[in-house]
Amino acid sequence: MTEVKREVFGQMPQEEGGGVVEKFILKSDSVKVEILSLGCIIAALEMKGRDGKFSDVVLGFDTLEGYTRKHPFFGAVVGRVANRIAKGRFTMEGKEYQLFLNNGPNSLHGGAKGFDKVLWTPQVLSNGVCFFRLSPDGEEGYPGDLKVWVTYTLSGRELAINYRAQTSKTTPINLTNHAYFNLSGQGSQDIYDHEISIDADSYLPVDDTKIPTGEVATVQGTGFDLRQPVELGKHLQKFHLDGFDHNFCLQQAETRHLVARARHPPTGRAMEVHTTQPGIQFYTGNNLDGSLKGKGSVTYPKHSAFCLETQNWPDAVNKPHFPNTLLQPGEEYNHTTWLVFSAA
């Protein structure tokens, strides 16, 4: 059985349009998740270690104020298009679109005010919560009225996140959740003792602005071969890597399949990622720098968390040989990601 509670988390500032931000608490016997109506943010996720004790394993803030200030998308649903679009530009049906540039020369995670910074309309379900919003035609430069539903459901050890969307005009779309995990507990200083595996034979090399070059490269014989579990700290040292911020190319299956696993041997905590998406962005918190004070007033230094963002491939709208990212009127975008938590 999943218990679902809702409570007021805070009030948006007047300059942001006011509005009440609610928090939804989903609780099973092994996992407890707190989700905000602002940006569909996963604000806390508590899971058991092998000692049976609960620990919060996602980065974030204790109060709404933290989330209304600039932060690196902690826990949020990002869109219309997650990840980067080169030069914030794309051409579709003969028309060029220019988006806001918020990541050097590129557009990142939806632009200046993406899905992470707006209030969603919640509906409580028996085992979760469904959030809805209408992204109006022209919002952040994107075409079409886009109706979006993001549904979180918790059953036992499994948190499912389903994304659905319908549009009035052809539009690129790519939705993901940007939770930052540290399985030893949020506030732990690094993730070097985590074991990571990603079931991908290829990855996308990027240029110095993190835009894929267009090459689909084999992981074989490189530091990107994570098909067998690696201990992160030792692996980064061995291959002289500053960290990961790359898309791994998954098997093109519309059905649920296991794509990644993270494990923290000292506590026994583990997390599996299953998805219907064609890609997963593995990010090791390279841009965290200790300047943000998070929950319990702890700081979040570099490499103190990882993200496993299931998604379409970055800049797919400008790369015809990447999986299709365009949603047509009359079609439905529908993807699900399942996070399965365990302790052994």
Coordinates of N, CA, C and O in Angstrom, one line a residue, residues 59-222:
L59 N 19.7 15.5 -3.6 CA 20.1 16.8 -3.2 C 18.9 17.8 -3.4 O 18.0 17.5 -4.2
G60 N 18.9 18.8 -2.6 CA 17.8 19.8 -2.7 C 17.9 20.8 -1.6 O 18.9 21.0 -0.9
F61 N 16.7 21.4 -1.3 CA 16.7 22.5 -0.3 C 15.5 22.2 0.7 O 14.6 21.5 0.4
D62 N 15.7 22.8 1.9 CA 14.7 22.6 3.0 C 13.5 23.5 2.7 O 12.4 23.2 3.2
T63 N 13.7 24.6 2.1 CA 12.6 25.6 1.9 C 12.4 25.9 0.4 O 13.3 25.7 -0.4
L64 N 11.3 26.5 0.2 CA 10.9 26.9 -1.2 C 11.9 27.9 -1.7 O 12.2 27.9 -2.9
E65 N 12.4 28.8 -0.9 CA 13.3 29.9 -1.3 C 14.5 29.3 -2.1 O 14.9 29.9 -3.1
G66 N 15.0 28.2 -1.6 CA 16.2 27.6 -2.3 C 15.8 27.2 -3.8 O 16.6 27.4 -4.7
Y67 N 14.6 26.8 -4.0 CA 14.2 26.3 -5.3 C 13.8 27.5 -6.2 O 13.8 27.4 -7.4
T68 N 13.4 28.7 -5.6 CA 13.1 29.8 -6.5 C 14.3 30.6 -6.9 O 14.2 31.4 -7.8
R69 N 15.4 30.4 -6.2 CA 16.7 31.0 -6.6 C 17.4 30.1 -7.7 O 17.0 29.0 -7.9
K70 N 18.4 30.6 -8.2 CA 19.1 29.9 -9.3 C 19.8 28.6 -8.6 O 20.4 28.7 -7.6
H71 N 19.5 27.5 -9.3 CA 20.1 26.2 -8.8 C 20.2 25.3 -10.0 O 19.5 25.5 -11.0
P72 N 21.0 24.2 -10.0 CA 21.2 23.4 -11.1 C 20.1 22.3 -11.4 O 20.4 21.2 -11.6
F73 N 18.9 22.8 -11.4 CA 17.7 21.9 -11.7 C 17.5 20.7 -10.8 O 17.1 19.7 -11.2
F74 N 17.9 20.9 -9.5 CA 17.7 19.9 -8.5 C 16.3 19.2 -8.5 O 15.3 19.9 -8.3
G75 N 16.3 18.0 -8.9 CA 15.0 17.2 -8.7 C 13.9 17.5 -9.7 O 12.9 16.9 -9.7
A76 N 14.2 18.5 -10.6 CA 13.1 19.0 -11.4 C 12.8 18.2 -12.7 O 13.7 17.6 -13.3
V77 N 11.6 18.4 -13.2 CA 11.3 18.0 -14.6 C 11.7 19.1 -15.5 O 11.3 20.3 -15.3
V78 N 12.5 18.8 -16.5 CA 13.0 19.8 -17.4 C 12.4 19.6 -18.8 O 12.2 18.5 -19.3
G79 N 12.1 20.8 -19.5 CA 11.5 20.7 -20.8 C 11.2 22.2 -21.3 O 11.4 23.1 -20.5
R80 N 10.6 22.3 -22.5 CA 10.1 21.4 -23.4 C 11.2 20.4 -23.9 O 10.9 19.2 -24.2
V81 N 12.4 20.9 -24.0 CA 13.5 20.0 -24.5 C 14.6 20.0 -23.5 O 15.3 21.0 -23.3
A82 N 14.7 18.8 -22.9 CA 15.8 18.6 -21.9 C 17.2 18.6 -22.7 O 17.2 18.3 -23.9
N83 N 18.2 18.9 -21.9 CA 19.6 18.9 -22.5 C 19.7 20.1 -23.5 O 19.0 21.0 -23.5
R84 N 20.8 20.0 -24.3 CA 21.2 21.2 -25.1 C 20.7 21.1 -26.6 O 20.7 20.1 -27.2
I85 N 20.4 22.3 -27.0 CA 20.1 22.6 -28.5 C 21.2 23.5 -29.0 O 21.3 24.6 -28.4
A86 N 22.0 23.1 -30.0 CA 23.1 23.9 -30.4 C 22.6 25.3 -30.9 O 21.7 25.4 -31.7
K87 N 23.3 26.3 -30.4 CA 23.0 27.7 -30.7 C 21.5 28.1 -30.5 O 21.1 29.2 -30.9
G88 N 20.8 27.3 -29.8 CA 19.4 27.5 -29.5 C 18.6 27.6 -30.8 O 17.5 28.3 -30.8
R89 N 19.0 27.0 -31.8 CA 18.4 27.2 -33.1 C 18.0 25.8 -33.7 O 18.7 24.8 -33.6
F90 N 16.8 25.8 -34.4 CA 16.5 24.7 -35.2 C 15.5 25.1 -36.3 O 14.8 26.1 -36.2
T91 N 15.5 24.4 -37.4 CA 14.6 24.7 -38.6 C 13.7 23.5 -38.7 O 14.1 22.3 -38.7
M92 N 12.4 23.9 -38.8 CA 11.3 22.8 -38.9 C 10.3 23.3 -39.8 O 9.8 24.4 -39.8
E93 N 9.9 22.4 -40.8 CA 8.9 22.7 -41.8 C 9.2 24.0 -42.5 O 8.3 24.9 -42.7
G94 N 10.5 24.3 -42.7 CA 10.9 25.4 -43.5 C 11.0 26.7 -42.7 O 11.4 27.8 -43.2
K95 N 10.8 26.7 -41.4 CA 10.8 27.9 -40.6 C 11.9 27.7 -39.5 O 12.1 26.7 -38.9
E96 N 12.7 28.8 -39.3 CA 13.8 28.8 -38.3 C 13.2 29.3 -37.0 O 12.6 30.3 -36.9
Y97 N 13.6 28.6 -35.9 CA 13.2 29.0 -34.6 C 14.4 29.3 -33.8 O 15.4 28.6 -33.9
Q98 N 14.4 30.4 -33.0 CA 15.5 30.8 -32.2 C 15.0 30.8 -30.7 O 14.1 31.5 -30.4
L99 N 15.8 30.1 -29.9 CA 15.4 30.0 -28.5 C 16.4 30.8 -27.7 O 17.4 31.3 -28.1
F100 N 16.1 31.0 -26.4 CA 16.9 31.7 -25.5 C 18.2 30.9 -25.2 O 18.2 29.7 -25.0
L101 N 19.3 31.6 -25.2 CA 20.6 31.0 -24.9 C 20.9 31.1 -23.4 O 21.2 32.2 -22.9
N102 N 20.9 30.0 -22.7 CA 21.1 30.1 -21.2 C 22.3 29.1 -20.8 O 22.4 28.8 -19.6
N103 N 23.1 28.6 -21.8 CA 24.2 27.7 -21.5 C 25.3 28.0 -22.5 O 25.4 27.3 -23.4
G104 N 26.0 29.1 -22.2 CA 27.0 29.5 -23.2 C 26.3 29.8 -24.5 O 25.3 30.6 -24.5
P105 N 26.8 29.2 -25.6 CA 26.2 29.6 -26.9 C 24.9 28.7 -27.2 O 24.3 28.8 -28.3
N106 N 24.5 27.9 -26.2 CA 23.4 27.0 -26.4 C 22.2 27.2 -25.5 O 22.2 27.9 -24.6
S107 N 21.1 26.5 -25.9 CA 19.9 26.5 -25.1 C 19.8 25.2 -24.3 O 20.1 24.2 -24.8
L108 N 19.6 25.3 -23.0 CA 19.6 24.1 -22.1 C 18.3 24.0 -21.3 O 17.8 25.0 -20.8
H109 N 17.8 22.8 -21.3 CA 16.6 22.4 -20.4 C 15.4 23.3 -20.5 O 14.8 23.7 -19.5
G110 N 15.1 23.8 -21.8 CA 13.9 24.5 -22.0 C 14.0 26.0 -22.0 O 13.1 26.7 -22.4
G111 N 15.2 26.6 -21.7 CA 15.4 28.0 -21.8 C 15.4 28.8 -20.5 O 15.7 28.3 -19.5
A112 N 15.0 30.1 -20.6 CA 15.0 31.0 -19.5 C 14.1 30.6 -18.4 O 14.4 30.6 -17.2
K113 N 12.9 30.2 -18.8 CA 11.9 29.7 -17.8 C 11.2 28.4 -18.3 O 10.2 28.4 -18.9
G114 N 12.0 27.3 -18.0 CA 11.5 26.0 -18.5 C 10.5 25.4 -17.5 O 10.0 26.1 -16.6
F115 N 10.2 24.2 -17.8 CA 9.1 23.5 -17.0 C 9.5 23.4 -15.5 O 8.6 23.1 -14.7
D116 N 10.8 23.5 -15.2 CA 11.2 23.4 -13.8 C 10.9 24.6 -13.0 O 10.9 24.5 -11.7
K117 N 10.5 25.7 -13.6 CA 10.3 27.0 -12.9 C 8.9 27.4 -12.8 O 8.6 28.6 -12.4
V118 N 7.9 26.5 -13.2 CA 6.5 26.9 -13.2 C 5.7 26.0 -12.3 O 6.1 24.9 -12.0
L119 N 4.5 26.5 -11.9 CA 3.6 25.7 -11.1 C 2.8 24.8 -11.9 O 2.3 25.3 -13.0
W120 N 2.6 23.6 -11.5 CA 1.8 22.6 -12.2 C 0.5 22.4 -11.4 O 0.5 22.6 -10.2
T121 N -0.5 21.9 -12.1 CA -1.8 21.6 -11.5 C -1.8 20.1 -11.1 O -1.7 19.2 -11.9
P122 N -1.9 19.9 -9.8 CA -1.8 18.5 -9.3 C -3.2 17.8 -9.2 O -4.2 18.4 -9.0
Q123 N -3.1 16.5 -9.4 CA -4.3 15.6 -9.1 C -3.8 14.4 -8.3 O -2.9 13.7 -8.8
V124 N -4.4 14.2 -7.1 CA -3.9 13.1 -6.3 C -4.5 11.8 -6.8 O -5.7 11.7 -7.1
L125 N -3.6 10.8 -6.9 CA -4.1 9.4 -7.2 C -4.0 8.5 -6.0 O -3.4 8.9 -5.0
S126 N -4.5 7.3 -6.1 CA -4.4 6.4 -5.0 C -3.0 6.0 -4.6 O -2.7 5.8 -3.4
N127 N -2.1 6.0 -5.6 CA -0.7 5.6 -5.2 C 0.3 6.6 -5.8 O 1.5 6.3 -6.0
G128 N -0.1 7.9 -6.0 CA 0.8 8.9 -6.5 C 0.1 10.2 -6.8 O -0.9 10.6 -6.2
V129 N 0.7 11.0 -7.7 CA 0.2 12.3 -8.1 C 0.5 12.5 -9.6 O 1.5 12.2 -10.1
C130 N -0.5 13.2 -10.2 CA -0.4 13.5 -11.6 C -0.4 15.0 -11.7 O -1.2 15.7 -11.2
F131 N 0.6 15.6 -12.4 CA 0.7 17.0 -12.6 C 0.4 17.4 -14.1 O 0.9 16.7 -15.0
F132 N -0.3 18.5 -14.3 CA -0.6 18.9 -15.6 C -0.3 20.4 -15.8 O -0.3 21.2 -14.9
R133 N 0.2 20.7 -17.1 CA 0.3 22.1 -17.5 C 0.1 22.2 -19.0 O 0.4 21.3 -19.7
L134 N -0.3 23.4 -19.4 CA -0.4 23.7 -20.8 C 0.7 24.7 -21.0 O 0.8 25.8 -20.4
S135 N 1.7 24.3 -21.9 CA 2.7 25.2 -22.3 C 2.2 25.9 -23.6 O 2.1 25.3 -24.6
P136 N 2.0 27.2 -23.5 CA 1.3 27.9 -24.6 C 2.2 28.0 -25.8 O 3.5 28.0 -25.7
D137 N 1.6 28.1 -27.0 CA 2.3 28.3 -28.3 C 3.2 29.5 -28.1 O 2.9 30.6 -27.7
G138 N 4.5 29.3 -28.5 CA 5.5 30.4 -28.4 C 6.2 30.5 -27.1 O 7.2 31.2 -27.0
E139 N 5.8 29.7 -26.1 CA 6.6 29.8 -24.8 C 8.0 29.4 -25.0 O 8.3 28.3 -25.6
E140 N 8.9 30.2 -24.6 CA 10.4 30.0 -24.7 C 10.8 29.8 -26.2 O 11.8 29.2 -26.5
G141 N 9.9 30.3 -27.1 CA 10.3 30.2 -28.6 C 9.8 28.9 -29.2 O 10.0 28.7 -30.4
Y142 N 9.2 28.0 -28.5 CA 8.7 26.7 -29.1 C 7.3 26.8 -29.7 O 6.5 27.5 -29.1
P143 N 7.1 26.1 -30.8 CA 5.8 26.2 -31.4 C 4.7 25.3 -30.8 O 5.1 24.2 -30.3
G144 N 3.5 25.7 -30.9 CA 2.3 24.8 -30.5 C 1.9 24.9 -29.1 O 2.8 25.1 -28.2
D145 N 0.6 24.8 -28.8 CA 0.1 24.6 -27.5 C 0.4 23.2 -27.1 O 0.0 22.2 -27.8
L146 N 1.2 23.0 -26.0 CA 1.6 21.6 -25.6 C 1.0 21.3 -24.3 O 1.2 22.0 -23.3
K147 N 0.1 20.3 -24.3 CA -0.5 19.8 -23.0 C 0.5 18.7 -22.5 O 0.9 17.8 -23.2
V148 N 0.8 18.8 -21.2 CA 1.8 17.9 -20.6 C 1.3 17.3 -19.3 O 0.8 18.1 -18.5
W149 N 1.4 16.0 -19.1 CA 1.1 15.3 -17.9 C 2.3 14.6 -17.4 O 2.9 13.8 -18.2
V150 N 2.7 14.8 -16.1 CA 3.8 14.1 -15.5 C 3.2 13.4 -14.3 O 2.7 14.0 -13.4
T151 N 3.3 12.0 -14.3 CA 2.7 11.2 -13.2 C 3.7 10.5 -12.5 O 4.5 9.7 -13.1
Y152 N 3.7 10.7 -11.1 CA 4.6 9.9 -10.3 C 3.7 8.9 -9.5 O 2.8 9.2 -8.9
T153 N 4.1 7.6 -9.6 CA 3.4 6.6 -8.8 C 4.5 5.7 -8.0 O 5.6 5.4 -8.6
L154 N 4.2 5.4 -6.8 CA 5.1 4.6 -6.0 C 4.4 3.3 -5.6 O 3.3 3.3 -5.1
S155 N 5.1 2.2 -5.9 CA 4.6 0.9 -5.5 C 5.7 0.1 -4.9 O 6.7 -0.2 -5.7
G156 N 5.7 -0.1 -3.6 CA 6.8 -0.8 -3.0 C 8.1 -0.1 -3.1 O 8.2 1.1 -2.7
R157 N 9.1 -0.7 -3.8 CA 10.4 -0.2 -3.9 C 10.6 0.6 -5.2 O 11.7 1.0 -5.6
E158 N 9.5 0.7 -6.0 CA 9.6 1.3 -7.4 C 8.8 2.6 -7.5 O 7.6 2.7 -7.3
L159 N 9.6 3.6 -8.0 CA 9.0 4.9 -8.3 C 8.9 5.0 -9.9 O 9.9 4.9 -10.5
A160 N 7.7 5.1 -10.4 CA 7.5 5.3 -11.8 C 7.2 6.7 -12.2 O 6.5 7.4 -11.5
I161 N 7.9 7.2 -13.2 CA 7.6 8.6 -13.7 C 7.2 8.5 -15.2 O 7.9 8.0 -16.0
N162 N 5.9 8.8 -15.4 CA 5.4 8.8 -16.8 C 5.2 10.2 -17.3 O 4.7 11.1 -16.6
Y163 N 5.6 10.4 -18.6 CA 5.5 11.7 -19.2 C 4.6 11.5 -20.4 O 4.9 10.7 -21.3
R164 N 3.6 12.4 -20.5 CA 2.7 12.3 -21.7 C 2.6 13.8 -22.2 O 2.6 14.7 -21.4
A165 N 2.4 13.9 -23.5 CA 2.2 15.2 -24.1 C 1.5 15.2 -25.4 O 1.6 14.2 -26.2
Q166 N 0.7 16.2 -25.7 CA 0.0 16.4 -27.0 C 0.2 17.8 -27.4 O 0.2 18.7 -26.6
T167 N 0.3 18.0 -28.8 CA 0.6 19.3 -29.3 C -0.4 19.8 -30.4 O -0.9 18.9 -31.1
S168 N -0.5 21.1 -30.5 CA -1.4 21.6 -31.6 C -0.6 21.9 -32.9 O -1.1 22.1 -34.0
K169 N 0.8 22.0 -32.8 CA 1.7 22.2 -33.9 C 2.9 21.3 -33.7 O 3.2 21.0 -32.6
T170 N 3.5 20.9 -34.8 CA 4.8 20.1 -34.7 C 5.8 20.8 -33.8 O 6.0 22.0 -34.0
T171 N 6.3 20.1 -32.8 CA 7.3 20.7 -31.9 C 8.3 19.6 -31.4 O 7.9 18.5 -31.3
P172 N 9.5 20.1 -31.2 CA 10.4 19.1 -30.5 C 10.1 19.0 -29.0 O 9.6 19.9 -28.4
I173 N 10.2 17.8 -28.5 CA 10.0 17.5 -27.1 C 10.9 16.5 -26.6 O 11.3 15.5 -27.3
N174 N 11.4 16.7 -25.3 CA 12.3 15.7 -24.7 C 12.2 16.0 -23.2 O 12.7 17.0 -22.7
L175 N 11.5 15.1 -22.5 CA 11.3 15.4 -21.0 C 12.1 14.4 -20.2 O 12.2 13.2 -20.5
T176 N 12.6 14.9 -19.1 CA 13.3 14.1 -18.1 C 13.2 14.7 -16.7 O 12.8 15.8 -16.6
N177 N 13.6 13.9 -15.8 CA 13.7 14.4 -14.4 C 15.2 14.5 -14.1 O 16.0 13.6 -14.4
H178 N 15.6 15.6 -13.4 CA 17.0 16.0 -13.2 C 17.4 15.8 -11.7 O 18.0 16.6 -11.1
A179 N 16.9 14.7 -11.1 CA 17.3 14.4 -9.7 C 18.8 14.1 -9.6 O 19.4 13.5 -10.4
Y180 N 19.4 14.6 -8.5 CA 20.8 14.4 -8.2 C 20.8 13.4 -7.0 O 20.3 13.7 -5.9
F181 N 21.5 12.3 -7.2 CA 21.5 11.2 -6.2 C 22.9 11.1 -5.6 O 23.9 11.2 -6.2
N182 N 22.8 10.7 -4.3 CA 24.0 10.3 -3.6 C 23.5 9.2 -2.6 O 22.8 9.5 -1.6
L183 N 23.8 7.9 -3.0 CA 23.2 6.8 -2.2 C 23.7 6.6 -0.8 O 23.2 5.9 0.0
S184 N 24.8 7.3 -0.5 CA 25.3 7.3 0.9 C 24.6 8.3 1.7 O 24.8 8.4 2.9
G185 N 23.7 9.1 1.1 CA 22.9 10.1 1.8 C 23.3 11.5 1.3 O 24.5 11.8 1.1
Q186 N 22.3 12.3 1.0 CA 22.6 13.7 0.5 C 23.4 14.4 1.5 O 23.2 14.2 2.7
G187 N 24.4 15.2 1.0 CA 25.3 15.9 2.0 C 26.6 15.1 2.1 O 27.6 15.7 2.7
S188 N 26.7 13.9 1.7 CA 28.0 13.2 1.7 C 28.9 13.9 0.6 O 28.4 14.4 -0.4
Q189 N 30.1 13.9 0.9 CA 31.1 14.8 0.1 C 31.3 14.4 -1.3 O 31.7 15.2 -2.1
D190 N 31.2 13.1 -1.6 CA 31.5 12.7 -3.0 C 30.8 11.3 -3.3 O 30.2 10.7 -2.4
I191 N 30.9 10.9 -4.6 CA 30.3 9.7 -5.0 C 31.3 8.7 -5.5 O 31.0 7.7 -6.2
Y192 N 32.6 8.9 -5.1 CA 33.7 8.1 -5.6 C 33.6 6.6 -5.3 O 34.1 5.7 -6.0
D193 N 32.9 6.3 -4.1 CA 32.8 4.9 -3.7 C 31.5 4.2 -4.3 O 31.2 3.1 -3.9
H194 N 30.8 4.9 -5.2 CA 29.7 4.3 -5.9 C 30.1 3.4 -7.0 O 31.1 3.7 -7.7
E195 N 29.4 2.3 -7.2 CA 29.6 1.5 -8.4 C 28.5 1.9 -9.4 O 27.3 1.9 -9.1
I196 N 28.9 2.1 -10.7 CA 27.9 2.5 -11.7 C 28.1 1.5 -12.9 O 29.2 1.2 -13.3
S197 N 26.9 1.1 -13.4 CA 27.0 0.4 -14.7 C 25.8 1.0 -15.6 O 24.8 1.4 -15.2
I198 N 26.2 1.1 -16.9 CA 25.2 1.6 -17.9 C 25.2 0.6 -19.1 O 26.3 0.4 -19.7
D199 N 24.1 0.1 -19.5 CA 24.0 -0.9 -20.5 C 23.9 -0.2 -21.9 O 22.9 -0.1 -22.5
A200 N 25.1 0.3 -22.3 CA 25.1 1.0 -23.6 C 26.4 0.6 -24.3 O 27.5 0.7 -23.8
D201 N 26.3 0.3 -25.6 CA 27.5 -0.1 -26.5 C 28.1 1.2 -27.1 O 29.2 1.1 -27.6
S202 N 27.3 2.3 -27.1 CA 27.9 3.5 -27.7 C 27.5 4.7 -26.9 O 26.5 4.7 -26.1
Y203 N 28.2 5.8 -27.2 CA 27.9 7.1 -26.5 C 28.1 8.2 -27.5 O 28.6 8.0 -28.6
L204 N 27.7 9.5 -27.1 CA 27.9 10.6 -28.0 C 29.0 11.5 -27.6 O 28.9 12.2 -26.5
P205 N 30.2 11.5 -28.3 CA 31.2 12.5 -28.0 C 30.7 13.9 -28.2 O 29.8 14.1 -29.0
V206 N 31.2 14.8 -27.4 CA 30.7 16.2 -27.5 C 31.8 17.2 -27.7 O 33.0 16.9 -27.5
D207 N 31.4 18.4 -28.2 CA 32.4 19.5 -28.4 C 32.6 20.2 -27.1 O 32.1 19.8 -26.1
D208 N 33.4 21.3 -27.1 CA 33.7 21.9 -25.8 C 32.6 22.7 -25.2 O 32.7 23.2 -24.1
T209 N 31.4 22.8 -26.0 CA 30.2 23.4 -25.4 C 29.2 22.3 -25.0 O 28.0 22.6 -24.8
K210 N 29.6 21.0 -25.0 CA 28.8 19.9 -24.6 C 27.7 19.5 -25.7 O 26.7 18.9 -25.3
I211 N 27.9 20.0 -26.9 CA 27.0 19.6 -28.0 C 27.6 18.4 -28.7 O 28.7 18.3 -29.0
P212 N 26.7 17.3 -28.9 CA 27.2 16.1 -29.6 C 27.8 16.5 -31.0 O 27.2 17.3 -31.7
T213 N 28.9 15.9 -31.3 CA 29.6 16.2 -32.6 C 28.8 15.5 -33.7 O 29.0 15.9 -34.9
G214 N 27.9 14.6 -33.4 CA 27.2 13.9 -34.5 C 27.7 12.4 -34.6 O 27.0 11.6 -35.1
E215 N 28.9 12.2 -34.1 CA 29.4 10.8 -34.1 C 28.7 10.0 -33.0 O 28.5 10.4 -31.9
V216 N 28.4 8.7 -33.4 CA 28.0 7.7 -32.4 C 29.1 6.8 -32.2 O 29.5 6.0 -33.1
A217 N 29.8 6.9 -31.1 CA 31.1 6.2 -30.9 C 30.9 5.0 -30.0 O 30.1 5.0 -29.0
T218 N 31.7 4.0 -30.3 CA 31.7 2.8 -29.5 C 32.3 3.0 -28.1 O 33.3 3.8 -28.0
V219 N 31.8 2.4 -27.1 CA 32.4 2.5 -25.7 C 33.6 1.6 -25.6 O 34.4 1.8 -24.7
Q220 N 33.7 0.6 -26.4 CA 34.7 -0.5 -26.3 C 36.1 0.2 -26.2 O 36.5 1.0 -27.0
G221 N 36.8 -0.3 -25.2 CA 38.2 0.2 -25.0 C 38.4 1.6 -24.6 O 39.5 2.2 -24.6
T222 N 37.3 2.3 -24.1 CA 37.3 3.7 -23.6 C 36.9 3.8 -22.2 O 36.3 2.8 -21.6

